[in-house]
Structure formats: C-alpha cells, structure tokens
Coordinates of C-alpha atoms and ligand atoms in Angstrom, one line a residue:
X1 CA 5.8 -31.1 -2.6
X2 CA 4.4 -29.9 -6.1
X3 CA 6.9 -30.2 -9.1
X4 CA 7.6 -26.4 -11.2
X5 CA 5.4 -27.8 -13.5
X6 CA 2.4 -28.2 -12.0
X7 CA 2.8 -24.7 -9.6
X8 CA 3.0 -23.4 -12.7
X9 CA -0.4 -25.1 -14.4
X10 CA -1.8 -23.6 -11.0
X11 CA -0.5 -20.0 -10.2
X12 CA -2.1 -20.2 -14.9
X13 CA -5.5 -21.6 -13.5
X14 CA -5.7 -18.9 -11.2
X15 CA -5.0 -16.5 -13.3
X16 CA -7.5 -17.4 -15.5
X17 CA -9.7 -18.0 -12.6
X18 CA -8.9 -14.3 -11.1
X19 CA -9.4 -12.8 -14.5
X20 CA -12.7 -13.9 -15.1
X21 CA -13.7 -13.0 -12.6
X22 CA -12.5 -9.3 -12.0
X23 CA -14.5 -8.9 -15.1
X24 CA -17.8 -10.8 -14.3
X25 CA -17.2 -7.6 -10.5
X26 CA -16.6 -5.5 -14.1
X27 CA -19.5 -5.9 -15.6
X28 CA -22.1 -6.1 -12.1
X29 CA -19.9 -3.4 -10.3
X30 CA -18.2 -2.9 -7.9
X31 CA -20.1 -3.0 -5.6
X32 CA -20.6 -6.4 -5.7
X33 CA -16.8 -7.1 -5.2
X34 CA -16.5 -8.9 -1.2
X35 CA -14.3 -8.2 1.7
X36 CA -11.4 -7.5 -0.6
X37 CA -7.8 -6.9 1.0
X38 CA -5.3 -5.4 -0.5
X39 CA -1.7 -4.9 0.4
X40 CA 0.1 -1.8 -1.8
X41 CA 4.0 -1.5 -1.0
X42 CA 6.4 0.2 -3.1
X43 CA 9.4 2.4 -2.9
X44 CA 8.7 6.0 -2.1
X45 CA 8.2 8.2 -5.6
X46 CA 6.6 4.2 -6.8
X47 CA 3.7 6.1 -7.5
X48 CA 2.2 3.3 -4.7
X49 CA 0.1 6.6 -3.5
X50 CA -1.5 7.7 -6.3
X51 CA -1.8 4.4 -7.6
X52 CA -4.0 2.7 -4.3
X53 CA -6.1 5.9 -4.7
X54 CA -6.5 4.8 -8.4
X55 CA -8.1 1.3 -6.7
X56 CA -10.1 2.8 -3.7
X57 CA -12.0 4.8 -6.1
X58 CA -12.5 1.7 -8.2
X59 CA -13.9 -0.5 -5.6
X60 CA -15.2 1.4 -3.3
X61 CA -12.4 0.7 -0.6
X62 CA -10.9 2.8 1.6
X63 CA -7.1 4.0 0.8
X64 CA -5.7 3.6 4.6
X65 CA -2.1 5.1 4.7
X66 CA -0.5 4.3 8.1
X67 CA 1.3 7.4 7.6
X68 CA -2.0 9.3 6.8
X69 CA -2.9 7.8 10.5
X70 CA 0.0 9.2 12.2
X71 CA 0.3 12.1 10.5
X72 CA -3.7 12.5 12.1
X73 CA -2.7 10.8 15.5
X74 CA 0.2 14.0 15.7
X75 CA -2.6 16.5 15.5
X76 CA -4.4 15.1 17.4
X77 CA -2.0 15.1 20.4
X78 CA -0.5 12.8 20.4
X79 CA 3.1 13.0 21.6
X80 CA 5.0 9.8 21.1
X81 CA 3.9 10.0 17.3
X82 CA 4.7 13.2 16.6
X83 CA 7.5 12.8 18.3
X84 CA 8.6 10.1 16.1
X85 CA 7.1 11.8 12.9
X86 CA 9.8 14.7 14.0
X87 CA 13.0 13.3 14.9
X88 CA 12.9 9.7 13.1
X89 CA 12.2 6.2 14.6
X90 CA 8.9 3.7 15.0
X91 CA 6.3 3.8 17.1
X92 CA 5.7 1.2 19.5
X93 CA 4.4 -1.7 18.0
X94 CA 1.2 -1.8 20.9
X95 CA 0.0 2.0 19.4
X96 CA 0.0 0.3 15.7
X97 CA -2.4 -2.5 16.7
X98 CA -4.5 -0.2 18.3
X99 CA -4.4 1.9 14.8
X100 CA -4.9 -0.9 12.6
X101 CA -7.8 -1.3 14.8
X102 CA -9.0 0.7 14.7
X103 CA -9.1 1.3 11.7
X104 CA -10.1 -1.6 10.6
X105 CA -13.5 -2.0 12.2
X106 CA -14.5 0.9 11.2
X107 CA -17.5 0.7 9.3
X108 CA -16.5 2.0 5.6
X109 CA -13.4 -0.5 6.1
X110 CA -15.9 -3.3 6.6
X111 CA -15.9 -4.4 2.6
X112 CA -12.4 -4.6 2.6
X113 CA -9.2 -2.0 2.6
X114 CA -6.4 -0.7 0.9
X115 CA -3.1 -0.8 3.9
X116 CA -0.8 1.5 1.6
X117 CA 2.8 0.5 3.0
X118 CA 2.1 -0.8 5.8
X119 CA 3.1 -4.1 6.5
X120 CA 7.2 -3.1 6.2
X121 CA 8.0 -5.8 8.2
X122 CA 7.7 -9.3 9.6
X123 CA 7.0 -7.4 12.9
X124 CA 4.2 -5.3 11.1
X125 CA 2.7 -8.0 9.0
X126 CA 2.1 -10.0 12.6
X127 CA -0.1 -7.1 13.7
X128 CA -1.8 -6.8 10.8
X129 CA -2.5 -10.8 11.5
X130 CA -3.5 -10.7 14.9
X131 CA -5.3 -7.3 14.0
X132 CA -7.7 -9.6 11.8
X133 CA -7.7 -12.7 13.7
X134 CA -9.0 -10.3 16.5
X135 CA -11.8 -8.7 14.2
X136 CA -12.9 -12.6 13.3
X137 CA -10.9 -11.8 9.3
X138 CA -8.7 -14.0 8.0
X139 CA -5.4 -13.8 8.0
X140 CA -5.2 -14.2 3.8
X141 CA -5.8 -10.5 2.4
X142 CA -6.1 -11.3 -1.1
X143 CA -3.6 -9.8 -2.7
X144 CA -0.3 -7.8 -1.6
X145 CA 0.9 -5.6 -4.5
X146 CA 4.4 -4.5 -4.8
X147 CA 5.1 -1.7 -6.8
X148 CA 8.1 -1.3 -8.0
X149 CA 10.1 0.8 -10.2
X150 CA 14.4 1.4 -11.4
X151 CA 16.3 4.3 -8.7
X152 CA 16.9 6.6 -11.5
X153 CA 12.9 6.4 -12.3
X154 CA 12.9 6.6 -8.2
X155 CA 15.2 9.8 -8.3
X156 CA 13.4 11.8 -10.7
X157 CA 10.3 11.6 -9.8
X158 CA 11.2 12.4 -5.6
X159 CA 12.6 16.0 -7.4
X160 CA 9.4 16.4 -7.9
X161 CA 8.4 15.6 -4.9
X162 CA 6.6 18.5 -2.3
X163 CA 5.7 18.1 1.4
X164 CA 3.8 19.7 4.2
X165 CA 5.2 22.0 6.3
X166 CA 2.6 21.0 9.0
X167 CA 1.3 18.2 8.2
X168 CA 3.5 16.1 6.2
X169 CA 1.2 15.5 3.2
X170 CA 2.9 14.5 0.6
X171 CA 2.4 15.8 -3.0
X172 CA 3.8 15.4 -6.5
X173 CA 4.0 17.5 -9.7
X174 CA 3.1 15.7 -11.7
X175 CA 0.9 13.4 -10.5
X176 CA -0.5 14.0 -7.6
X177 CA -0.7 17.9 -7.8
X178 CA -2.2 19.8 -4.9
X179 CA -5.1 22.0 -5.9
X180 CA -3.2 25.4 -4.9
X181 CA 0.1 25.3 -6.1
X182 CA 2.5 25.6 -3.3
X183 CA -0.8 24.9 -0.8
X184 CA -1.6 22.3 1.3
X185 CA -4.5 20.6 0.5
X186 CA -5.6 20.0 3.5
X187 CA -4.7 22.1 6.4
X188 CA -3.4 25.0 3.5
X189 CA 0.1 25.2 4.8
X190 CA 2.6 25.7 2.5
X191 CA 4.6 22.7 0.4
X192 CA 7.8 22.5 0.5
X193 CA 10.8 20.2 -1.2
X194 CA 12.3 17.7 1.1
X195 CA 16.1 18.1 1.2
X196 CA 16.1 14.8 1.6
X197 CA 14.4 14.0 -2.2
X198 CA 17.3 16.3 -3.8
X199 CA 20.0 14.3 -2.1
X200 CA 20.9 11.3 -4.4
X201 CA 23.4 9.9 -1.5
X202 CA 20.4 10.7 1.2
X203 CA 18.2 8.7 -1.4
X204 CA 20.6 5.8 -2.3
X205 CA 20.2 4.8 1.8
X206 CA 16.4 5.5 1.8
X207 CA 15.7 3.0 -1.5
X208 CA 18.2 0.3 0.0
X209 CA 16.5 1.0 3.9
X210 CA 12.8 0.3 2.4
X211 CA 14.2 -3.1 0.4
X212 CA 15.9 -4.0 3.6
X213 CA 13.2 -3.8 5.1
X214 CA 10.0 -5.1 2.9
X215 CA 12.0 -8.1 1.2
X216 CA 11.3 -10.0 4.2
X217 CA 7.5 -8.7 4.1
X218 CA 7.6 -10.0 -0.2
X219 CA 9.2 -13.2 0.1
X220 CA 6.8 -13.6 3.0
X221 CA 3.3 -13.4 1.1
X222 CA 4.9 -14.8 -2.1
X223 CA 5.2 -18.0 -0.7
X224 CA 1.3 -17.5 0.3
X225 CA 0.5 -17.2 -2.9
X226 CA -0.1 -13.7 -2.6
X227 CA 2.1 -11.5 -4.0
X228 CA 2.4 -9.7 -7.8
X229 CA 4.8 -7.5 -8.4
X230 CA 3.9 -4.5 -10.8
X231 CA 6.3 -2.2 -12.8
X232 CA 5.6 0.7 -11.4
X233 CA 6.8 2.7 -14.7
X234 CA 4.8 4.3 -17.0
X235 CA 1.4 6.1 -17.9
X236 CA -0.6 6.0 -15.0
X237 CA -3.2 4.4 -16.2
X238 CA -1.6 2.2 -17.9
X239 CA 0.5 1.6 -14.6
X240 CA -3.3 0.8 -13.7
X241 CA -4.5 -1.7 -15.7
X242 CA -2.1 -3.5 -14.7
X243 CA -2.9 -3.5 -11.0
X244 CA -6.7 -4.5 -11.4
X245 CA -5.0 -6.9 -13.8
X246 CA -3.2 -9.0 -11.0
X247 CA -5.4 -7.3 -7.8
X248 CA -8.2 -9.2 -9.8
X249 CA -6.5 -13.0 -9.0
X250 CA -7.9 -13.2 -5.7
X251 CA -10.7 -10.8 -5.7
X252 CA -14.4 -11.8 -4.5
X253 CA -12.3 -16.1 -3.4
X254 CA -14.8 -16.8 -0.4
X255 CA -12.8 -15.9 2.7
X256 CA -11.9 -18.6 4.0
X257 CA -14.5 -19.2 7.0
X258 CA -13.5 -19.8 10.4
Ligands
ZN301 ZN1 -1.0 19.9 5.7

C-alpha cells in the first residue's frame, strides 16, 4: 500500500508531467496528440455537450454522443431503439456493444475519441471495456472528466433548454443556440421546451437518478486514477481552460501495449 503522502506526491508528479505534455502538444499542434480517449460525464444542464464539443475541435478527434447515435439509429429504422427513445427504458447491452464497436472502429476515431455521456453505469463500463479489448485498444482511457454543477444551476440552465420535436437534438438558448431560432439545425423541425425541464420536482428526480447511476462509475475511474472533477460553473472559456488542464494529465501518455 502506498501511503497517502506517496500517493499525493505521485499525483503531483503526474500533474506536472501532464501540464508539460499538454504544453508541448499545444506547441507542436494538436495533430501530434495521439490516441486521446476521453470520457465526458455530467448531469443534464452541466454543459457537457458544449465542452466536449470544444475539446473535440481542439484535439481534432470526434465527439461521440451515445444519445446522438441512438437517435440516428432510430431515424434509420431501428424499432427497438425508437421505442426506448419514445417510451423510456434502456437499450439492450448487446445493442449498445454493437453501436459502440461500429462507432469506435470507424476511421475518424483512430486517433481517439470523446465519449459524451457514456458509460453511465458499471454495466456500460464493462461493455466499453469489452469493445476496447476487441478493437485491440487498452481499457485504460486517458481521462474521465466529470463536469459538476450545483443543482440550482442545473434548474436554471434546463429552463433554457430546447429539444427538436423530431430528431431529439438538444439546444440551449445561451450556450448551444440553433442557427435559426426555434428550428433544428439538423432536420429543420421546430424545437420545444420539455415540460420535464421546467418542473422542479421532476428535475430533482432526474438529477438524483443521474447521481445514483454514475457515482459507481466515477468511483471506478477514481480508483484507476483517471478521474478529473471539473466545476462546470462559470464562463465557457474558463471551464474549458480547467478541462484542458486536467485532461492534459493523461494525454499523449503512451498506451500500454497488449
Ligand atoms: Zn432535429
């Protein structure tokens, strides 16, 4: 067992090394960043979509939202997924595994990816690890970023959230506004406020559900030293700066050879 002091010292060394690596990467250009595999978690209204999108542009690796993948599938005629999206519930583990395998093995994900909103349960973690192993990648993702905001901020932000009535894409009047007000960029159908987003009690339930679901996932990645908790409160660039600092800890670290 390492003593707490040793662990702290080690963490400090890792941080310094991470900061130096990131600085080098930025100096050379993000094309030099190899194999950045990042998981982004956060409750609804945390700004997770916006921030993971910024990171995706910075590192030139795709932002992969499982929500978007499911919506694409449903639109392409997958009845099981369409039903889950419409009525709630969870998709089968087999289906999630297929979807992740296909997406993570596509050419644009060769240099890495940002998984936005997955894995949310330990079962999902196991699926992701199976997929990574099958693809010959390490299970050790580079960073797991938990974007954290107080419940009061979530309530305020959700009140400004709008959703496409057809494809389900999520917008925010402040941070992720559609190109045309009230109209979806993707399918040009009208946007609406989810009544759930405006109902205080329902939001509290959803937040509690999210916390219960993901706390075990966060514990899991904390133990592996990959977790980075970032406050999602504040101006977008400031939050992004904090994310860059923490995800730099692991980026460009050579992947373990199988
Ligand atoms: Zn749409």
